[in-house]
Rosetta silent file (secondary structure, phi, psi, omega in degrees, C-alpha in Angstrom):
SEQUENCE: XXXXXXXXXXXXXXXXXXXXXXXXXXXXXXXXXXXXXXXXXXXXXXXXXXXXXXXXXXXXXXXXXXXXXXXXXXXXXXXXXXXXXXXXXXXXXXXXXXXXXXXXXXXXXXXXXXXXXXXXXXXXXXXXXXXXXXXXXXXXXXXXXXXXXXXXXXXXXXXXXXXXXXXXXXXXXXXXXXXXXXXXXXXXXXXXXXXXXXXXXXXXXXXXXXXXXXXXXXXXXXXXXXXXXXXXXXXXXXXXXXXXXXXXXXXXXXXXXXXXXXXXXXXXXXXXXXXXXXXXXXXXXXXXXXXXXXXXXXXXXXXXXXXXXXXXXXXXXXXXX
SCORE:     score description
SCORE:     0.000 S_00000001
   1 L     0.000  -27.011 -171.790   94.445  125.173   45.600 S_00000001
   2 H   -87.315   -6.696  167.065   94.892  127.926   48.075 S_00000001
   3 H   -63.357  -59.194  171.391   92.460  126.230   50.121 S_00000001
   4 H   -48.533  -53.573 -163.699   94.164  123.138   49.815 S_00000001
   5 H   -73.910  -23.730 -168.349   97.622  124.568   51.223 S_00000001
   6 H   -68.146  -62.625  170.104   96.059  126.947   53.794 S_00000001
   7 H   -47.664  -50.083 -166.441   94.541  123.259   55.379 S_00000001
   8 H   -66.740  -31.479  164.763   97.765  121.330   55.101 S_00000001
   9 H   -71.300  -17.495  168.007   99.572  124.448   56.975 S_00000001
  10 H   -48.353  -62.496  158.065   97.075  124.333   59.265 S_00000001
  11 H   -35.241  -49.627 -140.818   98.459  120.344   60.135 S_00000001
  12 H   -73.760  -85.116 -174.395  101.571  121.576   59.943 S_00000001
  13 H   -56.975  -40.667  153.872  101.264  123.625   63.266 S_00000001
  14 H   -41.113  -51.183 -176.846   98.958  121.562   64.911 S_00000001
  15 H   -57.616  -49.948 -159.817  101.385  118.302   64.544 S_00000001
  16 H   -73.247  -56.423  139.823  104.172  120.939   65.684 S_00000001
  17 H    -6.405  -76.520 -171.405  102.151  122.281   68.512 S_00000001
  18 H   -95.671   11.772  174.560  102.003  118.749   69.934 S_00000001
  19 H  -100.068   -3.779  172.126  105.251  117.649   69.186 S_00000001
  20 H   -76.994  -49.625 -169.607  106.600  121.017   71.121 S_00000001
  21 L   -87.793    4.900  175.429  104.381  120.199   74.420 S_00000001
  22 L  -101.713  120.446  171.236  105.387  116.458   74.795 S_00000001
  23 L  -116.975  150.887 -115.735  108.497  116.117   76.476 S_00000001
  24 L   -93.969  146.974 -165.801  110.878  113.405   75.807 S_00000001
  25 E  -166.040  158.212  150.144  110.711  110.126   78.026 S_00000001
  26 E  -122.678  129.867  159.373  110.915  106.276   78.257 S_00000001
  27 E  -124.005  138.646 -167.611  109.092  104.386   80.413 S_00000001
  28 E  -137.922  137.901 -177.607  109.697  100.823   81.055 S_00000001
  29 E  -112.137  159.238 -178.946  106.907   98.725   83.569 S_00000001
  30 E   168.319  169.658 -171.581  106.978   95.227   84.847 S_00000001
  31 E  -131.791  174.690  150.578  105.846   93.144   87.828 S_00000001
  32 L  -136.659  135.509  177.144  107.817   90.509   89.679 S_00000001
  33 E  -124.905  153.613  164.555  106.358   87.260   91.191 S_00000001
  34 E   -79.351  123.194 -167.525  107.490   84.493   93.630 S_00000001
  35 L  -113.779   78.510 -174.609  107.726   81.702   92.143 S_00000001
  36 L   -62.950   -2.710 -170.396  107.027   79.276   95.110 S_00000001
  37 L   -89.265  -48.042 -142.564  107.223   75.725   92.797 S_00000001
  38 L    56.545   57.285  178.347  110.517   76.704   91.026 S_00000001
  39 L  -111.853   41.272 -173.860  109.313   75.681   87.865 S_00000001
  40 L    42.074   30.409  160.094  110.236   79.166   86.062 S_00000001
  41 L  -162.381 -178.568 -151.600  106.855   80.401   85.186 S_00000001
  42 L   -96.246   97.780  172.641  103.982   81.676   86.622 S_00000001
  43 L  -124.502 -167.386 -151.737  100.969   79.284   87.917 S_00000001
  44 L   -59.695  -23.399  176.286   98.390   79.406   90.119 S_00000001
  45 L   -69.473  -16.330 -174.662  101.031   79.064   92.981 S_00000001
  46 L   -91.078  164.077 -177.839  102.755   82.251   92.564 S_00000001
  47 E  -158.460  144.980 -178.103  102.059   85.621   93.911 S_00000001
  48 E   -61.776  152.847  165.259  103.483   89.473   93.341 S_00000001
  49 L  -114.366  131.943  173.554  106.072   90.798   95.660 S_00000001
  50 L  -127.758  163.399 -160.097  106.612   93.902   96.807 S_00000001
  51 L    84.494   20.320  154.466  109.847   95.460   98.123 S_00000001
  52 E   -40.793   96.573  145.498  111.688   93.744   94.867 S_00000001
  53 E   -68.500  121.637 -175.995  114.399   95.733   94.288 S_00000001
  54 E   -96.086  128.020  172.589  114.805   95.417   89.762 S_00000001
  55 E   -96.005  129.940  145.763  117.951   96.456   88.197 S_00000001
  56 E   -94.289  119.742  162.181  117.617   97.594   84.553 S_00000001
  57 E  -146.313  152.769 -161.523  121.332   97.880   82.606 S_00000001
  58 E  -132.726  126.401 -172.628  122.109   98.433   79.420 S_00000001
  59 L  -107.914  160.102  177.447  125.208   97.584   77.751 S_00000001
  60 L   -80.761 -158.331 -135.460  126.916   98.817   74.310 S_00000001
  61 L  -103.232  -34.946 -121.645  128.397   96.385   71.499 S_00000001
  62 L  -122.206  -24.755 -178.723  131.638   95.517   73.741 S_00000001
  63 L   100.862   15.502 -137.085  129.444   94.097   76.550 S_00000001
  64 L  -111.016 -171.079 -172.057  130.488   97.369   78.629 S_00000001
  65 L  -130.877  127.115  159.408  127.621   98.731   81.182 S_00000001
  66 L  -113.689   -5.433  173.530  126.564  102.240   79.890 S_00000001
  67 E  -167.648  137.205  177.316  123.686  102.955   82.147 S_00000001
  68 E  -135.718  110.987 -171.160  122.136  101.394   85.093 S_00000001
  69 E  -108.249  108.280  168.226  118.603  102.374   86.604 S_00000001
  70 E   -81.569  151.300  155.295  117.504  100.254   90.383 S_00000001
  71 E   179.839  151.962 -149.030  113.639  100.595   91.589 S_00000001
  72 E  -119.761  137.878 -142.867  111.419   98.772   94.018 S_00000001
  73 L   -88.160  138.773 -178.758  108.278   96.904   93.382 S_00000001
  74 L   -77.104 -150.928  171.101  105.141   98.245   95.194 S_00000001
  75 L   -64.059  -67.788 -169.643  102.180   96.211   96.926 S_00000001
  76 L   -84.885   74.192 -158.513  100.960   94.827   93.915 S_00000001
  77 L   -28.602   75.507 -165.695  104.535   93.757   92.761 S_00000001
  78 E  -119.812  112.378 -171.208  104.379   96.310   90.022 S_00000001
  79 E  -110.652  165.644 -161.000  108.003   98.665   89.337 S_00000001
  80 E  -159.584  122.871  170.302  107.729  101.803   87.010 S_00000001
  81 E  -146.712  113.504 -158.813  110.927  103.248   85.920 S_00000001
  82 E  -109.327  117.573  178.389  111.017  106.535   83.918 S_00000001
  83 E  -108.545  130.669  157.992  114.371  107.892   81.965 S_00000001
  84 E   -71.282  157.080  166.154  114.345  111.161   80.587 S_00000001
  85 L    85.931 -132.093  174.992  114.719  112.472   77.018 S_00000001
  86 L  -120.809   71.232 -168.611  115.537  109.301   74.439 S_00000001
  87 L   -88.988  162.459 -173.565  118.045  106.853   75.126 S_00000001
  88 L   -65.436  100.210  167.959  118.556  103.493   73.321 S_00000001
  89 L   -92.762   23.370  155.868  117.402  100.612   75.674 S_00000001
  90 L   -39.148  -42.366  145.179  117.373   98.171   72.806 S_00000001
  91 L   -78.059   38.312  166.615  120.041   96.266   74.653 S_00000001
  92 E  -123.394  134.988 -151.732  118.926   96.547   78.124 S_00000001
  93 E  -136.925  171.953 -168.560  117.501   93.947   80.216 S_00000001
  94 E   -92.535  147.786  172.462  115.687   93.582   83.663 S_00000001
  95 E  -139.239  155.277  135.976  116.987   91.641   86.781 S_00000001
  96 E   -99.061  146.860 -173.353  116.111   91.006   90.359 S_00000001
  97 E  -138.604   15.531  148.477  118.916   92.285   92.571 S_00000001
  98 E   171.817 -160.176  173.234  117.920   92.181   96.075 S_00000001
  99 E  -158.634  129.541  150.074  114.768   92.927   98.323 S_00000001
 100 L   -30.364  -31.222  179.430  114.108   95.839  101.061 S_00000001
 101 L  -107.535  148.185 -173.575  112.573   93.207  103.453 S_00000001
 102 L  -104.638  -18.170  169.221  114.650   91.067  104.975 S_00000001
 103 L   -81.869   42.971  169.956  112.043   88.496  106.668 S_00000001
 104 L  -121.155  121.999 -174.164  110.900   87.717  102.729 S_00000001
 105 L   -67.032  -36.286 -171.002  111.539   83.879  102.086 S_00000001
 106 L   -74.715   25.617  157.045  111.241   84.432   98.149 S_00000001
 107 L  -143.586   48.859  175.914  114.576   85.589   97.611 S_00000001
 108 L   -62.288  -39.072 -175.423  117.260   83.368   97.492 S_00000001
 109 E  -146.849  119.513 -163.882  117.283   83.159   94.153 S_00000001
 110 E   -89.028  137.495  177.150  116.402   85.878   91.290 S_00000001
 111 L   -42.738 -169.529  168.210  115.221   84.535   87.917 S_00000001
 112 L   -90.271  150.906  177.794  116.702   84.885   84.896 S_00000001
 113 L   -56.756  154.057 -175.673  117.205   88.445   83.551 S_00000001
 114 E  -145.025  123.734 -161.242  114.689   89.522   80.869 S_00000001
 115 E   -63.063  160.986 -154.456  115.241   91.931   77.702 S_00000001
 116 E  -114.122  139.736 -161.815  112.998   95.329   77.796 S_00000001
 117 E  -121.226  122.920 -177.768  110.304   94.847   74.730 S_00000001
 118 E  -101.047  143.897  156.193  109.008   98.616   73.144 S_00000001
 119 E  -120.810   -3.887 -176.722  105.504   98.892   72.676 S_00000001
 120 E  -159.662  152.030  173.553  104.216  102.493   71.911 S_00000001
 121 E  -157.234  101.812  161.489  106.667  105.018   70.366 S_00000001
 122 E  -163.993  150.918 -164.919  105.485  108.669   69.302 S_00000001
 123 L    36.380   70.842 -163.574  106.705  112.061   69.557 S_00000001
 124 L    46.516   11.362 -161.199  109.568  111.033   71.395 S_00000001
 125 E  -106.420  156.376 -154.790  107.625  109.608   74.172 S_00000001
 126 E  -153.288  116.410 -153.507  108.693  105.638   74.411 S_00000001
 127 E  -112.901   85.356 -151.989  106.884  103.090   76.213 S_00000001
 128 E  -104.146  158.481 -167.607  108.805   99.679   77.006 S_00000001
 129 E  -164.581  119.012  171.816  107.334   96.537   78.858 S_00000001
 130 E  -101.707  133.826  168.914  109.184   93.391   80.447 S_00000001
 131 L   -34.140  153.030  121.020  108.199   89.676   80.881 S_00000001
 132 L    10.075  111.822 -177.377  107.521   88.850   84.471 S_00000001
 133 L  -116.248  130.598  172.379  110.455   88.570   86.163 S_00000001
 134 L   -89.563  146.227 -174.060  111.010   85.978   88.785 S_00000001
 135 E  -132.576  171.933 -100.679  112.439   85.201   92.344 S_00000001
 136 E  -160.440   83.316  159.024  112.823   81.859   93.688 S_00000001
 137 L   -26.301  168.341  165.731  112.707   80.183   97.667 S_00000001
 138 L   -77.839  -64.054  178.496  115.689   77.731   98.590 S_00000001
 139 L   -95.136  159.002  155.230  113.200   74.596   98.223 S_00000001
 140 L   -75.971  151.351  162.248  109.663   74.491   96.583 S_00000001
 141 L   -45.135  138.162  160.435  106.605   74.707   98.624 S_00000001
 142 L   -40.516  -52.450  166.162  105.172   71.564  100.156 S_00000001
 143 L   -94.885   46.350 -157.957  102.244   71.919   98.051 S_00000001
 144 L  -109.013  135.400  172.517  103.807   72.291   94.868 S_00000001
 145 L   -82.344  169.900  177.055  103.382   69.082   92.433 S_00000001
 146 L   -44.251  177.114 -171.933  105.667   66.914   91.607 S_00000001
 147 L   -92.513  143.721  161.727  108.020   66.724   89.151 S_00000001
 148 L   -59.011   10.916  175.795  106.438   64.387   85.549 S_00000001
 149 L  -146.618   64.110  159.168  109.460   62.392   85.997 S_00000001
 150 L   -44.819  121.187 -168.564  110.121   61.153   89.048 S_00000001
 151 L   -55.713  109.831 -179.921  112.879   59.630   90.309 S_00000001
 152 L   -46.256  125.751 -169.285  112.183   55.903   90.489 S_00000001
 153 L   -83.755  126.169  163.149  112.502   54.347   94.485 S_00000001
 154 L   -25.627  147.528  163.660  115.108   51.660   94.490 S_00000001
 155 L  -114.363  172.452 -158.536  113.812   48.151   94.407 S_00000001
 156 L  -123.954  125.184  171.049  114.815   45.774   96.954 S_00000001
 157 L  -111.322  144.488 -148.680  114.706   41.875   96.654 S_00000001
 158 L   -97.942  118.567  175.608  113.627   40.242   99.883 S_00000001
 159 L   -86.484  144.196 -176.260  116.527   37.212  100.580 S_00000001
 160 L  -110.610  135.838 -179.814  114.963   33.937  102.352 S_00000001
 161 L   -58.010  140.851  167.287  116.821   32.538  105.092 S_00000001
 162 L  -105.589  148.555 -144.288  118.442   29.363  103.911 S_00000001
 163 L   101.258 -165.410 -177.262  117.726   25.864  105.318 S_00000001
 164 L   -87.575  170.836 -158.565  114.016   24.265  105.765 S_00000001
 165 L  -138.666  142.705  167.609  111.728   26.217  107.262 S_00000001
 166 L   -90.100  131.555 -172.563  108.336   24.913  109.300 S_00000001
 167 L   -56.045  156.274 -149.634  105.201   25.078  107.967 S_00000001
 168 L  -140.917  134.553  169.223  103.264   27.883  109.457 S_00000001
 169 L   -98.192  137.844 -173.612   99.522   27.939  109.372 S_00000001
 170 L   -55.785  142.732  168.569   97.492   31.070  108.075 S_00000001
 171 L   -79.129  159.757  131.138   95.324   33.063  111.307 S_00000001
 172 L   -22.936  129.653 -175.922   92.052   33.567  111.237 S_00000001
 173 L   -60.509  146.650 -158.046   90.726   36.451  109.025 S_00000001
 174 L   -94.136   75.009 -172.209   90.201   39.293  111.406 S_00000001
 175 L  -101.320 -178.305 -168.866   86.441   41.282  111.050 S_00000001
 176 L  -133.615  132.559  134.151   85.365   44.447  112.881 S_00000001
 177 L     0.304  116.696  158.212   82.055   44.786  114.371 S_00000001
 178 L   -38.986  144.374  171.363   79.261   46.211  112.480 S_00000001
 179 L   -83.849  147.799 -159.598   79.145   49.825  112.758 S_00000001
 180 L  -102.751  168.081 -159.177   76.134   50.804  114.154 S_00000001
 181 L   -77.836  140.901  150.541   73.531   53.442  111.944 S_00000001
 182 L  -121.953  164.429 -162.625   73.357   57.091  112.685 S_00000001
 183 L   -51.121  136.043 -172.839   70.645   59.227  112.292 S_00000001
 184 L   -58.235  116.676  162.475   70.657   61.185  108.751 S_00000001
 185 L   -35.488  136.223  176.378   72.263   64.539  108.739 S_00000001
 186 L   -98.540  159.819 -158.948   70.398   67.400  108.347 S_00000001
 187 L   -80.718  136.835 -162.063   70.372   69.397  105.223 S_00000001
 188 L   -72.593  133.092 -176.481   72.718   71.972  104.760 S_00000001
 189 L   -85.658  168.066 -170.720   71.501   75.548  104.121 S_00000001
 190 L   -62.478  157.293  150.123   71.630   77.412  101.142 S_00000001
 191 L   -34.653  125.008  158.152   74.687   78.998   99.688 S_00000001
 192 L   -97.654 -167.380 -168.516   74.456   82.454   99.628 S_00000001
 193 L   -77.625  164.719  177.763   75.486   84.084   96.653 S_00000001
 194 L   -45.940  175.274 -158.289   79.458   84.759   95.476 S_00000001
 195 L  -137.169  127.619 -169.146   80.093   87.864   97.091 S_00000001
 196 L    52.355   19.167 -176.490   81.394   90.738   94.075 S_00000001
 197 L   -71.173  -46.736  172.229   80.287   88.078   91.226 S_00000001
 198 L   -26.748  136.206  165.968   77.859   91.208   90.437 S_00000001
 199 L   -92.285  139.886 -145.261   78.927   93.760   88.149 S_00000001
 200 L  -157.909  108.165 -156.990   78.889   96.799   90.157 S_00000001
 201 L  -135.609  144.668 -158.427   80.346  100.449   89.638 S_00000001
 202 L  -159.232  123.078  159.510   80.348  103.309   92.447 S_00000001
 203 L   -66.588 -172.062 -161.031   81.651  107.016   92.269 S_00000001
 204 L   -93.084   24.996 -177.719   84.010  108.541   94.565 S_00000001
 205 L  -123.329    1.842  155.994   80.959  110.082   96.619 S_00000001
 206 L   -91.668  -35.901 -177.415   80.119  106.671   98.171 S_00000001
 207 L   -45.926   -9.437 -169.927   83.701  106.076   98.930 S_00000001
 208 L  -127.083   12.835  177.757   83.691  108.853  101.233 S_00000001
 209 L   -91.148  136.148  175.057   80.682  108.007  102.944 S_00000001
 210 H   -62.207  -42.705 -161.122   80.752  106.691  106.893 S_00000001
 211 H   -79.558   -7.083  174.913   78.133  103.941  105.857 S_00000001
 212 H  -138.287   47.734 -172.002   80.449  102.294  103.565 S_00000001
 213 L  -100.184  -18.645  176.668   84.109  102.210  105.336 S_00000001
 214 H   -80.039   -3.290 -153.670   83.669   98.436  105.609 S_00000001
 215 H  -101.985  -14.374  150.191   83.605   97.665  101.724 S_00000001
 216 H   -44.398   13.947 -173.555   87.122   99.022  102.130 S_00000001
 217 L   -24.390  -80.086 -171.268   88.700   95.552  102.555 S_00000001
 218 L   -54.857  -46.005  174.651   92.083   95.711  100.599 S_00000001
 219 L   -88.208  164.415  123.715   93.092   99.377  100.730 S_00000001
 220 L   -52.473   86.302  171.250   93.308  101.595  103.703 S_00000001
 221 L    -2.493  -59.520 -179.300   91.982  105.143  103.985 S_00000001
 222 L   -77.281   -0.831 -158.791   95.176  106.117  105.604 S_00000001
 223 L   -90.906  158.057 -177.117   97.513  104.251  103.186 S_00000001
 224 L  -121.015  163.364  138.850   99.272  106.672  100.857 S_00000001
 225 H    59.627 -119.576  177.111   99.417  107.652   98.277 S_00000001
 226 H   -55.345  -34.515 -176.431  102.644  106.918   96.991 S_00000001
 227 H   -66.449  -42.053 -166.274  102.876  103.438   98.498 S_00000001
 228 H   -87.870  -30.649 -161.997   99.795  102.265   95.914 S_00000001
 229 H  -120.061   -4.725  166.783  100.537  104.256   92.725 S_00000001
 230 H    93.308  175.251 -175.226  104.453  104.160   92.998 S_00000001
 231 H   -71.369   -7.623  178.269  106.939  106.899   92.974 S_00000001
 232 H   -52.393  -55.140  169.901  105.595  108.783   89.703 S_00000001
 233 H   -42.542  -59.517 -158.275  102.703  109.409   92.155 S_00000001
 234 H   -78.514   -4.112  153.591  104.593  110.532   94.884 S_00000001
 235 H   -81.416  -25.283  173.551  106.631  113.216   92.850 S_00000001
 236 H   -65.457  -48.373 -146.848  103.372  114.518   91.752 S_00000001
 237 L  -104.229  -34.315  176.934  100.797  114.114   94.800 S_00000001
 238 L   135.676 -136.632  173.508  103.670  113.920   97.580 S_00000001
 239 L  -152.228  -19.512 -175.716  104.918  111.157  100.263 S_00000001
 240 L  -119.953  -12.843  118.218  102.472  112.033  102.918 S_00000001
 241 L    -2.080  103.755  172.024   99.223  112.463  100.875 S_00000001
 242 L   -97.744  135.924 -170.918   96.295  109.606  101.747 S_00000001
 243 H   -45.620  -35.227  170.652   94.138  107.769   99.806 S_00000001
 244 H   -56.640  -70.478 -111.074   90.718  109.518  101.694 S_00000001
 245 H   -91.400   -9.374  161.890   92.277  112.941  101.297 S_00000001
 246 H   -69.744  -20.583 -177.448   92.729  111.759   97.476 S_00000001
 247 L   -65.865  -24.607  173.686   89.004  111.290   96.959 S_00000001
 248 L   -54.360  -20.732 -136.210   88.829  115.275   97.451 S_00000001
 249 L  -106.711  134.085  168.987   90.297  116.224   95.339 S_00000001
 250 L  -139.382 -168.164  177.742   89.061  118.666   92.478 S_00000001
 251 L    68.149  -16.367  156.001   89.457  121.566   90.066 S_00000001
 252 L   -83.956  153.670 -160.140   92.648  120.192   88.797 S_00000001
 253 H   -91.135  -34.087  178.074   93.136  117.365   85.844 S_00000001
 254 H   -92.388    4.985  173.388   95.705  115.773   88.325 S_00000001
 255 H   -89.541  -26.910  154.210   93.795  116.217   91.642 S_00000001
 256 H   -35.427  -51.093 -142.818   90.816  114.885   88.946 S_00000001
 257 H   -95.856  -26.312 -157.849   92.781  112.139   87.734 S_00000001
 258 H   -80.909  -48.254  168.575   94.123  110.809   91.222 S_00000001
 259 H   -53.436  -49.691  153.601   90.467  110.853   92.695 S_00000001
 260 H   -34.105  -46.852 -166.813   89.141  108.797   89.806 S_00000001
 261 H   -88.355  -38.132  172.564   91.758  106.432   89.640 S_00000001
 262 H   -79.270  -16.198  164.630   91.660  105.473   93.675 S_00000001
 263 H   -86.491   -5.589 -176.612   87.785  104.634   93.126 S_00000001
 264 H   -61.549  -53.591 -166.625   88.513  102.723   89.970 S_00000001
 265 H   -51.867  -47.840  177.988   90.706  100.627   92.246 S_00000001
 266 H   -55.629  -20.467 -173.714   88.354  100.440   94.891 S_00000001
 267 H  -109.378  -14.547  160.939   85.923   99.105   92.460 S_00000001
 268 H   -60.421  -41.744 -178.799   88.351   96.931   90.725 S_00000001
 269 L   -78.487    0.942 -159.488   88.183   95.252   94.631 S_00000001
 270 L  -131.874    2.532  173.436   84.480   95.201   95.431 S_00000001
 271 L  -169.982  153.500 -146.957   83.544   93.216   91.709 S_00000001
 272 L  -108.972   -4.976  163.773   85.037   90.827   89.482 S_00000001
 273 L  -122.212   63.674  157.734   83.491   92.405   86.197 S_00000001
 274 L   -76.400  157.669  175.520   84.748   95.867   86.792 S_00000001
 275 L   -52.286  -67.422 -173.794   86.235   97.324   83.486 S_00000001
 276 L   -96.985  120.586 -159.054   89.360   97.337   84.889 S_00000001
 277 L   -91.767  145.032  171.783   91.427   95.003   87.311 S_00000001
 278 H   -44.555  -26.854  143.869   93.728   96.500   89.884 S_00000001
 279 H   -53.535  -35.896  176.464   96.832   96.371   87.641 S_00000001
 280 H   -62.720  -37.290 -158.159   95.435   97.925   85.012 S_00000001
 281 H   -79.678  -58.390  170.620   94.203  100.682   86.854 S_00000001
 282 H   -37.436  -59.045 -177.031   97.961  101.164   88.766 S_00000001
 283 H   -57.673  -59.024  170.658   99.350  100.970   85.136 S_00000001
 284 H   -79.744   13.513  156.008   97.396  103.732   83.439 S_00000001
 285 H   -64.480  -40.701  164.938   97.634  105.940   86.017 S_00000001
 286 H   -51.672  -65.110 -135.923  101.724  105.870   85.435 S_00000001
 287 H   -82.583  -16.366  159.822  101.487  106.143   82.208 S_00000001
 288 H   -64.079  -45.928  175.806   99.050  109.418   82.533 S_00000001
 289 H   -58.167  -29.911 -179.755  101.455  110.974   84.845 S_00000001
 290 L   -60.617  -11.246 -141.911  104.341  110.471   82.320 S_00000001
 291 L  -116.397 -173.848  163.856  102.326  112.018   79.486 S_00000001
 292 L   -70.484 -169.794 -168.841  100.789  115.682   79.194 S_00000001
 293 H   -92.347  -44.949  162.090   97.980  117.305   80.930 S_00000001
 294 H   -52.070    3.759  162.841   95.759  116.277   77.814 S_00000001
 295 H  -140.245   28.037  137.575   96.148  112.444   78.400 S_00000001
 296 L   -73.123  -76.999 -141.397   95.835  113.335   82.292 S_00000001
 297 H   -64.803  -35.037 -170.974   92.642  114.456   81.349 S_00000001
 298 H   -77.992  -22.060  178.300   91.655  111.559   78.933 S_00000001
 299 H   -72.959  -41.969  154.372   92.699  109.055   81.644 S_00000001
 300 H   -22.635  -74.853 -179.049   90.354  110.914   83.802 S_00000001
 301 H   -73.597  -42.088 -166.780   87.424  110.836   82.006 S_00000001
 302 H   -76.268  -41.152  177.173   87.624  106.768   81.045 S_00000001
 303 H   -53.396  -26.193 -179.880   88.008  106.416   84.987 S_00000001
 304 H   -66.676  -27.418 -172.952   84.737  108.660   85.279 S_00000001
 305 H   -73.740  -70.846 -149.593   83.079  106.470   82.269 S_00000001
 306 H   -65.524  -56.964 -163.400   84.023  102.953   84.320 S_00000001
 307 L   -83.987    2.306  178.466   83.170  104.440   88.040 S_00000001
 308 L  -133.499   32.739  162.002   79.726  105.987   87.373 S_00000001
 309 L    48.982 -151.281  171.158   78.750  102.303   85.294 S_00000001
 310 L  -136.995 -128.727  167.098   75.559  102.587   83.367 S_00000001
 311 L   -90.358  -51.408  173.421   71.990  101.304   82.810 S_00000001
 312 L   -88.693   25.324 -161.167   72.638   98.173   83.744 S_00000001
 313 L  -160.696  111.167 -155.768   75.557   98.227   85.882 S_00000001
 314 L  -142.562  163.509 -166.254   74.554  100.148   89.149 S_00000001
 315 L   -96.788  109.234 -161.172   76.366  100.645   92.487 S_00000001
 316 L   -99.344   36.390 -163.767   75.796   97.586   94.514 S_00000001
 317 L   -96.560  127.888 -176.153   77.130   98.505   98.022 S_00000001
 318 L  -107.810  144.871 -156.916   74.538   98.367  100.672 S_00000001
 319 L   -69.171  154.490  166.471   75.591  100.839  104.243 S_00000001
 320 L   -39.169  142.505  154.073   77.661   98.698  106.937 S_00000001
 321 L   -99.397    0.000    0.000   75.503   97.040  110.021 S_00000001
């Protein structure tokens, strides 16, 4: 028995331990897209925006506004918005309420607001996630289809002149010329193959290689920072802080975690079966900086697991011509 109790006090301080070092937070995540048809949901026509500004407010019983948090959607029209300690946002919902660019066509008109959904809750830490929220052109795009109920075009009945009329004789049918034959096309060369269909995984020590600055398509070297991973980054890592000078970075779990996470991305961009897709990767990155330096470190290591592949899944970047 003394065995028994010695273990369960044992729990006892470990559970207490990690319910001492977590400190108290909500985080609520979401994207916004343009919704070029204006059929209220998301197809193939839409695309994220960034420079959204999203209002979250949260009202009491009475309908009264008790707390209102703005923040602005990045490149991959992805917002992050972190309140400390624990407040209720059971009654708080998401809007769009304006946009930082002013030459952006997609914001005439912001969707309807959408209620904040919890998904992870422990040791005060509180994790919340919103539908998609949409904004809206003055007309739909030209190439948007039609509506399944179309408005029928009046029909028109053609009135005949009254009295007799003189018979009219039919013309002669009308032919065209044969056309004359040309010579058979020649056969088209092969396809080459999709380009990233490959599954393909690369540490951070080709990314930093001269021989492979062209497989940098999407991202920038220079871009920073802050601009790709949102402001959570840029209280950590800084405002002037670049995506190269992140690949450097070591001996720390968040100088660790930031270099991992910009080749994940990069490799989310260079193959279509990467583990992870470029949202995903933007998303747990957030949600490591909110947490302790132990799920910094665990975020770490699954980016290290993803980026250095396996046996079969080998790094398929060949150097720039």
């Amino acid at each position: 028995m003394d065995s028994a109790y010695k273990l369960l006090f044992t729990a006892l301080l470990i559970v207490a331990a990690a319910i001492d070092g977590t400190q108290a937070a909500a985080m609520v995540s979401g994207m916004v897209f343009c919704d070029q048809c204006k059929d209220g949901q998301i197809s193939l026509f839409d695309y994220p925006l960034q420079g959204i500004k999203v209002t979250i407010t949260c009202a009491d019983d009475n309908g009264q506004v008790t707390m209102s948090r703005e923040e602005t959607t990045n490149m991959f029209g992805n917002y992050v918005m972190r309140f400390d300690g624990t407040p209720d946002l059971s009654n708080c919902h998401a809007q769009v309420s304006g946009s930082e660019q002013g030459s952006n066509d997609c914001v005439a008109t912001a969707g309807p607001a959408q209620k904040l959904r919890l998904m992870f809750r422990m040791f005060d830490m509180e994790i919340y996630s919103v539908d998609s929220l949409l904004s809206e052109p003055d007309q739909p795009m030209s190439f948007c289809p039609r509506s399944a109920n179309p408005v029928p075009a009046p029909v028109v009945t053609p009135t005949r002149p009254s009295g007799p009329t003189a018979p009219t004789e039919s013309p002669p049918p009308f032919r065209l010329p044969p056309l004359p034959r040309f010579p058979p096309l020649p056969p088209l060369p092969p396809m080459p193959p999709l380009p990233f269909s490959e599954a393909s995984a690369c540490s951070y020590q080709y990314w930093t290689m001269p021989e492979y600055k062209c497989y940098w398509r999407v991202l920038n070297p220079e871009s920073k920072v802050a601009l790709i991973f949102g402001p959570l980054a840029a209280r950590r890592y800084g405002t002037d802080m670049t995506l190269s000078e992140g690949l450097q970075g070591r001996g720390d779990p968040y100088k660790t975690l930031l270099r991992e996470g910009t080749t994940a991305l990069l490799n989310s961009y260079n193959s279509l079966q990467f583990p992870y897709n470029s949202i995903d990767v933007v998303t747990r990155m957030n949600w490591a900086l909110m947490s302790s330096t132990r799920g910094v470190l665990i975020t770490a290591l699954r980016f290290i697991k993803a980026n250095s592949g396996s046996s079969r899944v080998i790094c398929k970047l060949t150097p720039c011509k």
